[in-house]
Amino acid sequence: MIEISYKLTDPRGMHARPAGQLVKVLSGFKSNVQIGTEDKLVDGKRLLAVMKLAMQQGDTLILKFDGEDEKEASEKSKEFLEANL
């Protein structure tokens, strides 16, 4: 299992466009991905679940990867987060 944390810097937080793009990135991997906060994790491949997190600027996003391509999934996700959020 690989876990990464990322502090959201986008002034709008995790709004619809980057949330949808992130779900698309995560859906391209076989590994299970949980995304959220220390208090609440959801399936990272489900857009509505990710949107319900209502993450704001300054919140710390946690992603947990578990599966055969977890390393590649975590690397691609980190690249996406740094470029978009």
CSV table of N, CA, C and O in Angstrom, one decimal:
chain,number,residue,atom,x,y,z
A,1,MET,N,0.9,-1.2,0.0
A,1,MET,CA,0.0,0.0,0.0
A,1,MET,C,0.9,1.2,0.0
A,1,MET,O,1.9,1.3,0.7
A,2,ILE,N,0.5,2.2,-0.8
A,2,ILE,CA,1.2,3.5,-0.9
A,2,ILE,C,0.2,4.6,-0.5
A,2,ILE,O,-0.9,4.5,-0.9
A,3,GLU,N,0.7,5.5,0.3
A,3,GLU,CA,-0.1,6.6,0.7
A,3,GLU,C,0.6,7.9,0.4
A,3,GLU,O,1.8,8.1,0.6
A,4,ILE,N,-0.1,8.9,-0.2
A,4,ILE,CA,0.5,10.2,-0.5
A,4,ILE,C,-0.5,11.3,0.1
A,4,ILE,O,-1.7,11.0,0.2
A,5,SER,N,0.1,12.4,0.5
A,5,SER,CA,-0.7,13.5,1.0
A,5,SER,C,-0.4,14.7,0.1
A,5,SER,O,0.8,14.9,-0.3
A,6,TYR,N,-1.4,15.5,-0.1
A,6,TYR,CA,-1.2,16.7,-0.9
A,6,TYR,C,-2.0,17.9,-0.4
A,6,TYR,O,-3.2,17.7,-0.2
A,7,LYS,N,-1.4,19.0,-0.1
A,7,LYS,CA,-2.1,20.2,0.4
A,7,LYS,C,-2.7,20.9,-0.8
A,7,LYS,O,-1.9,21.4,-1.7
A,8,LEU,N,-4.0,21.1,-0.9
A,8,LEU,CA,-4.6,21.8,-2.0
A,8,LEU,C,-4.3,23.3,-2.0
A,8,LEU,O,-4.4,24.0,-1.0
A,9,THR,N,-3.8,23.8,-3.2
A,9,THR,CA,-3.4,25.2,-3.3
A,9,THR,C,-4.3,26.0,-4.2
A,9,THR,O,-4.3,27.2,-4.2
A,10,ASP,N,-5.2,25.3,-5.0
A,10,ASP,CA,-6.1,26.0,-5.9
A,10,ASP,C,-7.1,26.8,-5.0
A,10,ASP,O,-7.7,26.2,-4.1
A,11,PRO,N,-7.3,28.1,-5.3
A,11,PRO,CA,-8.2,28.9,-4.5
A,11,PRO,C,-9.6,28.4,-4.5
A,11,PRO,O,-10.4,28.7,-3.5
A,12,ARG,N,-10.0,27.6,-5.5
A,12,ARG,CA,-11.4,27.1,-5.6
A,12,ARG,C,-11.5,25.7,-5.0
A,12,ARG,O,-12.5,25.1,-5.0
A,13,GLY,N,-10.3,25.2,-4.5
A,13,GLY,CA,-10.4,23.8,-3.9
A,13,GLY,C,-10.5,22.8,-5.0
A,13,GLY,O,-10.2,23.0,-6.1
A,14,MET,N,-11.1,21.6,-4.6
A,14,MET,CA,-11.3,20.5,-5.6
A,14,MET,C,-12.7,20.8,-6.2
A,14,MET,O,-13.7,20.2,-5.7
A,15,HIS,N,-12.7,21.6,-7.2
A,15,HIS,CA,-14.0,21.8,-7.9
A,15,HIS,C,-14.2,20.8,-9.0
A,15,HIS,O,-13.4,19.9,-9.2
A,16,ALA,N,-15.3,20.9,-9.7
A,16,ALA,CA,-15.8,19.8,-10.6
A,16,ALA,C,-14.8,19.4,-11.7
A,16,ALA,O,-14.6,18.2,-11.9
A,17,ARG,N,-14.2,20.4,-12.4
A,17,ARG,CA,-13.3,20.0,-13.5
A,17,ARG,C,-12.1,19.2,-13.0
A,17,ARG,O,-11.8,18.1,-13.5
A,18,PRO,N,-11.3,19.7,-12.0
A,18,PRO,CA,-10.1,18.8,-11.6
A,18,PRO,C,-10.5,17.5,-10.9
A,18,PRO,O,-9.9,16.5,-11.1
A,19,ALA,N,-11.7,17.5,-10.3
A,19,ALA,CA,-12.2,16.3,-9.6
A,19,ALA,C,-12.5,15.3,-10.7
A,19,ALA,O,-12.1,14.1,-10.6
A,20,GLY,N,-13.1,15.7,-11.8
A,20,GLY,CA,-13.4,14.8,-12.9
A,20,GLY,C,-12.2,14.3,-13.6
A,20,GLY,O,-12.1,13.1,-13.9
A,21,GLN,N,-11.2,15.2,-13.8
A,21,GLN,CA,-10.0,14.8,-14.4
A,21,GLN,C,-9.2,13.8,-13.5
A,21,GLN,O,-8.6,12.8,-14.0
A,22,LEU,N,-9.2,14.0,-12.2
A,22,LEU,CA,-8.5,13.1,-11.3
A,22,LEU,C,-9.1,11.8,-11.3
A,22,LEU,O,-8.4,10.7,-11.3
A,23,VAL,N,-10.4,11.7,-11.3
A,23,VAL,CA,-11.1,10.4,-11.3
A,23,VAL,C,-10.8,9.7,-12.6
A,23,VAL,O,-10.6,8.5,-12.6
A,24,LYS,N,-10.7,10.4,-13.7
A,24,LYS,CA,-10.4,9.8,-15.0
A,24,LYS,C,-9.0,9.2,-14.9
A,24,LYS,O,-8.7,8.1,-15.4
A,25,VAL,N,-8.0,9.9,-14.3
A,25,VAL,CA,-6.6,9.4,-14.2
A,25,VAL,C,-6.7,8.1,-13.3
A,25,VAL,O,-6.1,7.1,-13.7
A,26,LEU,N,-7.3,8.2,-12.2
A,26,LEU,CA,-7.4,7.1,-11.2
A,26,LEU,C,-8.0,5.9,-11.8
A,26,LEU,O,-7.6,4.7,-11.6
A,27,SER,N,-9.1,6.1,-12.7
A,27,SER,CA,-9.8,5.0,-13.2
A,27,SER,C,-9.0,4.2,-14.3
A,27,SER,O,-9.4,3.1,-14.6
A,28,GLY,N,-7.9,4.8,-14.7
A,28,GLY,CA,-7.1,4.1,-15.7
A,28,GLY,C,-6.1,3.0,-15.1
A,28,GLY,O,-5.4,2.4,-15.8
A,29,PHE,N,-6.2,2.9,-13.7
A,29,PHE,CA,-5.3,1.9,-13.1
A,29,PHE,C,-6.2,0.8,-12.4
A,29,PHE,O,-7.3,1.0,-12.1
A,30,LYS,N,-5.5,-0.4,-12.3
A,30,LYS,CA,-6.2,-1.5,-11.7
A,30,LYS,C,-6.3,-1.4,-10.2
A,30,LYS,O,-7.2,-2.0,-9.5
A,31,SER,N,-5.4,-0.7,-9.6
A,31,SER,CA,-5.3,-0.6,-8.1
A,31,SER,C,-6.5,0.0,-7.5
A,31,SER,O,-7.2,0.9,-8.2
A,32,ASN,N,-6.8,-0.4,-6.3
A,32,ASN,CA,-7.9,0.3,-5.6
A,32,ASN,C,-7.3,1.6,-5.1
A,32,ASN,O,-6.2,1.7,-4.6
A,33,VAL,N,-8.1,2.7,-5.1
A,33,VAL,CA,-7.7,4.0,-4.7
A,33,VAL,C,-8.7,4.6,-3.7
A,33,VAL,O,-9.9,4.7,-4.1
A,34,GLN,N,-8.3,5.0,-2.6
A,34,GLN,CA,-9.1,5.7,-1.6
A,34,GLN,C,-8.6,7.1,-1.5
A,34,GLN,O,-7.4,7.3,-1.5
A,35,ILE,N,-9.5,8.1,-1.5
A,35,ILE,CA,-9.2,9.5,-1.5
A,35,ILE,C,-10.0,10.2,-0.4
A,35,ILE,O,-11.1,9.8,-0.2
A,36,GLY,N,-9.4,11.2,0.2
A,36,GLY,CA,-10.2,12.0,1.1
A,36,GLY,C,-9.3,12.6,2.2
A,36,GLY,O,-8.2,13.1,1.9
A,37,THR,N,-9.8,12.6,3.4
A,37,THR,CA,-9.2,13.2,4.6
A,37,THR,C,-8.9,12.2,5.6
A,37,THR,O,-9.3,11.0,5.4
A,38,GLU,N,-8.2,12.6,6.7
A,38,GLU,CA,-8.0,11.6,7.8
A,38,GLU,C,-9.3,11.0,8.3
A,38,GLU,O,-9.4,9.9,8.7
A,39,ASP,N,-10.4,11.8,8.3
A,39,ASP,CA,-11.6,11.4,8.9
A,39,ASP,C,-12.5,10.7,7.9
A,39,ASP,O,-13.4,9.9,8.3
A,40,LYS,N,-12.4,10.9,6.6
A,40,LYS,CA,-13.3,10.3,5.6
A,40,LYS,C,-12.5,9.9,4.3
A,40,LYS,O,-12.0,10.8,3.7
A,41,LEU,N,-12.6,8.7,4.0
A,41,LEU,CA,-12.0,8.2,2.7
A,41,LEU,C,-13.1,7.6,1.8
A,41,LEU,O,-14.0,7.0,2.3
A,42,VAL,N,-13.0,7.9,0.5
A,42,VAL,CA,-14.0,7.4,-0.4
A,42,VAL,C,-13.3,6.7,-1.6
A,42,VAL,O,-12.1,6.9,-1.8
A,43,ASP,N,-14.1,6.1,-2.4
A,43,ASP,CA,-13.5,5.4,-3.6
A,43,ASP,C,-13.1,6.5,-4.6
A,43,ASP,O,-13.9,7.3,-5.1
A,44,GLY,N,-11.8,6.6,-4.9
A,44,GLY,CA,-11.3,7.6,-5.8
A,44,GLY,C,-11.7,7.5,-7.2
A,44,GLY,O,-11.4,8.4,-8.0
A,45,LYS,N,-12.4,6.4,-7.6
A,45,LYS,CA,-12.8,6.2,-9.0
A,45,LYS,C,-14.3,6.6,-9.2
A,45,LYS,O,-14.9,6.3,-10.2
A,46,ARG,N,-14.9,7.2,-8.1
A,46,ARG,CA,-16.3,7.6,-8.2
A,46,ARG,C,-16.4,9.1,-8.0
A,46,ARG,O,-16.2,9.6,-7.0
A,47,LEU,N,-16.8,9.8,-9.1
A,47,LEU,CA,-16.8,11.2,-9.2
A,47,LEU,C,-17.7,11.8,-8.1
A,47,LEU,O,-17.3,12.8,-7.4
A,48,LEU,N,-18.9,11.3,-7.9
A,48,LEU,CA,-19.8,11.9,-6.9
A,48,LEU,C,-19.2,11.8,-5.5
A,48,LEU,O,-19.4,12.7,-4.7
A,49,ALA,N,-18.6,10.7,-5.2
A,49,ALA,CA,-18.0,10.5,-3.9
A,49,ALA,C,-16.9,11.5,-3.7
A,49,ALA,O,-16.8,12.1,-2.6
A,50,VAL,N,-16.1,11.7,-4.7
A,50,VAL,CA,-15.0,12.7,-4.6
A,50,VAL,C,-15.5,14.1,-4.4
A,50,VAL,O,-15.0,14.9,-3.6
A,51,MET,N,-16.6,14.4,-5.2
A,51,MET,CA,-17.2,15.8,-5.1
A,51,MET,C,-17.8,16.0,-3.7
A,51,MET,O,-17.7,17.2,-3.2
A,52,LYS,N,-18.4,15.0,-3.1
A,52,LYS,CA,-19.0,15.2,-1.8
A,52,LYS,C,-18.0,15.5,-0.7
A,52,LYS,O,-18.4,16.0,0.3
A,53,LEU,N,-16.7,15.2,-1.0
A,53,LEU,CA,-15.7,15.6,0.0
A,53,LEU,C,-15.6,17.1,0.3
A,53,LEU,O,-15.2,17.5,1.3
A,54,ALA,N,-16.0,17.9,-0.8
A,54,ALA,CA,-16.0,19.3,-0.7
A,54,ALA,C,-14.6,19.9,-0.2
A,54,ALA,O,-14.6,20.7,0.7
A,55,MET,N,-13.5,19.4,-0.7
A,55,MET,CA,-12.2,19.8,-0.3
A,55,MET,C,-12.0,21.3,-0.7
A,55,MET,O,-12.3,21.7,-1.8
A,56,GLN,N,-11.4,22.1,0.2
A,56,GLN,CA,-11.1,23.5,0.0
A,56,GLN,C,-9.6,23.8,0.0
A,56,GLN,O,-8.8,22.9,0.4
A,57,GLN,N,-9.3,24.9,-0.5
A,57,GLN,CA,-7.9,25.4,-0.5
A,57,GLN,C,-7.3,25.2,0.9
A,57,GLN,O,-8.0,25.6,1.9
A,58,GLY,N,-6.1,24.6,1.0
A,58,GLY,CA,-5.5,24.5,2.3
A,58,GLY,C,-5.8,23.1,3.0
A,58,GLY,O,-5.1,22.7,3.9
A,59,ASP,N,-6.8,22.4,2.5
A,59,ASP,CA,-7.1,21.1,3.0
A,59,ASP,C,-6.0,20.1,2.5
A,59,ASP,O,-5.5,20.2,1.5
A,60,THR,N,-5.7,19.1,3.3
A,60,THR,CA,-4.8,18.0,3.0
A,60,THR,C,-5.5,16.8,2.4
A,60,THR,O,-6.3,16.2,3.1
A,61,LEU,N,-5.3,16.5,1.2
A,61,LEU,CA,-5.9,15.4,0.5
A,61,LEU,C,-5.0,14.2,0.7
A,61,LEU,O,-3.8,14.3,0.5
A,62,ILE,N,-5.6,13.1,1.0
A,62,ILE,CA,-4.9,11.8,1.2
A,62,ILE,C,-5.3,10.9,0.2
A,62,ILE,O,-6.5,10.7,-0.1
A,63,LEU,N,-4.4,10.2,-0.5
A,63,LEU,CA,-4.7,9.2,-1.5
A,63,LEU,C,-4.0,7.9,-1.0
A,63,LEU,O,-2.8,7.9,-0.7
A,64,LYS,N,-4.7,6.8,-1.0
A,64,LYS,CA,-4.2,5.5,-0.6
A,64,LYS,C,-4.3,4.5,-1.8
A,64,LYS,O,-5.5,4.3,-2.3
A,65,PHE,N,-3.3,3.9,-2.2
A,65,PHE,CA,-3.2,3.0,-3.4
A,65,PHE,C,-2.9,1.6,-3.0
A,65,PHE,O,-2.0,1.4,-2.2
A,66,ASP,N,-3.7,0.7,-3.5
A,66,ASP,CA,-3.4,-0.7,-3.1
A,66,ASP,C,-3.7,-1.6,-4.3
A,66,ASP,O,-4.8,-1.7,-4.8
A,67,GLY,N,-2.6,-2.2,-4.9
A,67,GLY,CA,-2.8,-3.1,-6.0
A,67,GLY,C,-1.6,-3.3,-6.8
A,67,GLY,O,-0.5,-2.7,-6.5
A,68,GLU,N,-1.7,-4.0,-7.9
A,68,GLU,CA,-0.5,-4.3,-8.7
A,68,GLU,C,0.2,-3.2,-9.4
A,68,GLU,O,1.4,-3.2,-9.7
A,69,ASP,N,-0.5,-2.1,-9.7
A,69,ASP,CA,0.1,-0.9,-10.3
A,69,ASP,C,0.1,0.3,-9.4
A,69,ASP,O,0.0,1.4,-9.9
A,70,GLU,N,0.1,0.1,-8.1
A,70,GLU,CA,0.0,1.2,-7.1
A,70,GLU,C,1.1,2.2,-7.3
A,70,GLU,O,0.9,3.4,-7.1
A,71,LYS,N,2.3,1.8,-7.6
A,71,LYS,CA,3.4,2.7,-7.7
A,71,LYS,C,3.2,3.7,-8.9
A,71,LYS,O,3.3,4.9,-8.7
A,72,GLU,N,2.8,3.1,-10.0
A,72,GLU,CA,2.6,4.0,-11.2
A,72,GLU,C,1.4,4.9,-10.9
A,72,GLU,O,1.4,6.1,-11.3
A,73,ALA,N,0.3,4.3,-10.3
A,73,ALA,CA,-0.9,5.1,-10.0
A,73,ALA,C,-0.5,6.3,-9.1
A,73,ALA,O,-1.0,7.4,-9.3
A,74,SER,N,0.2,6.0,-8.1
A,74,SER,CA,0.6,7.1,-7.1
A,74,SER,C,1.5,8.2,-7.8
A,74,SER,O,1.3,9.4,-7.6
A,75,GLU,N,2.4,7.8,-8.7
A,75,GLU,CA,3.2,8.7,-9.4
A,75,GLU,C,2.4,9.6,-10.3
A,75,GLU,O,2.6,10.8,-10.3
A,76,LYS,N,1.5,9.0,-11.1
A,76,LYS,CA,0.7,9.8,-12.0
A,76,LYS,C,-0.2,10.7,-11.3
A,76,LYS,O,-0.5,11.9,-11.7
A,77,SER,N,-0.8,10.3,-10.1
A,77,SER,CA,-1.7,11.1,-9.4
A,77,SER,C,-1.0,12.3,-8.8
A,77,SER,O,-1.5,13.4,-8.8
A,78,LYS,N,0.2,12.1,-8.3
A,78,LYS,CA,1.0,13.2,-7.7
A,78,LYS,C,1.3,14.2,-8.8
A,78,LYS,O,1.2,15.4,-8.6
A,79,GLU,N,1.7,13.7,-10.0
A,79,GLU,CA,2.0,14.7,-11.1
A,79,GLU,C,0.7,15.5,-11.4
A,79,GLU,O,0.8,16.7,-11.6
A,80,PHE,N,-0.4,14.8,-11.4
A,80,PHE,CA,-1.7,15.5,-11.7
A,80,PHE,C,-2.0,16.5,-10.7
A,80,PHE,O,-2.3,17.7,-11.0
A,81,LEU,N,-1.9,16.2,-9.4
A,81,LEU,CA,-2.2,17.1,-8.3
A,81,LEU,C,-1.3,18.3,-8.4
A,81,LEU,O,-1.8,19.5,-8.2
A,82,GLU,N,0.0,18.1,-8.6
A,82,GLU,CA,0.9,19.3,-8.6
A,82,GLU,C,0.7,20.2,-9.8
A,82,GLU,O,0.8,21.4,-9.7
A,83,ALA,N,0.2,19.6,-10.9
A,83,ALA,CA,-0.1,20.5,-12.1
A,83,ALA,C,-1.4,21.1,-12.1
A,83,ALA,O,-1.6,22.2,-12.7
A,84,ASN,N,-2.4,20.6,-11.3
A,84,ASN,CA,-3.8,21.1,-11.4
A,84,ASN,C,-4.4,21.6,-10.1
A,84,ASN,O,-5.4,22.2,-10.1
A,85,LEU,N,-3.9,21.2,-9.0
A,85,LEU,CA,-4.5,21.6,-7.7
A,85,LEU,C,-3.5,22.2,-6.7
A,85,LEU,O,-3.8,22.5,-5.6
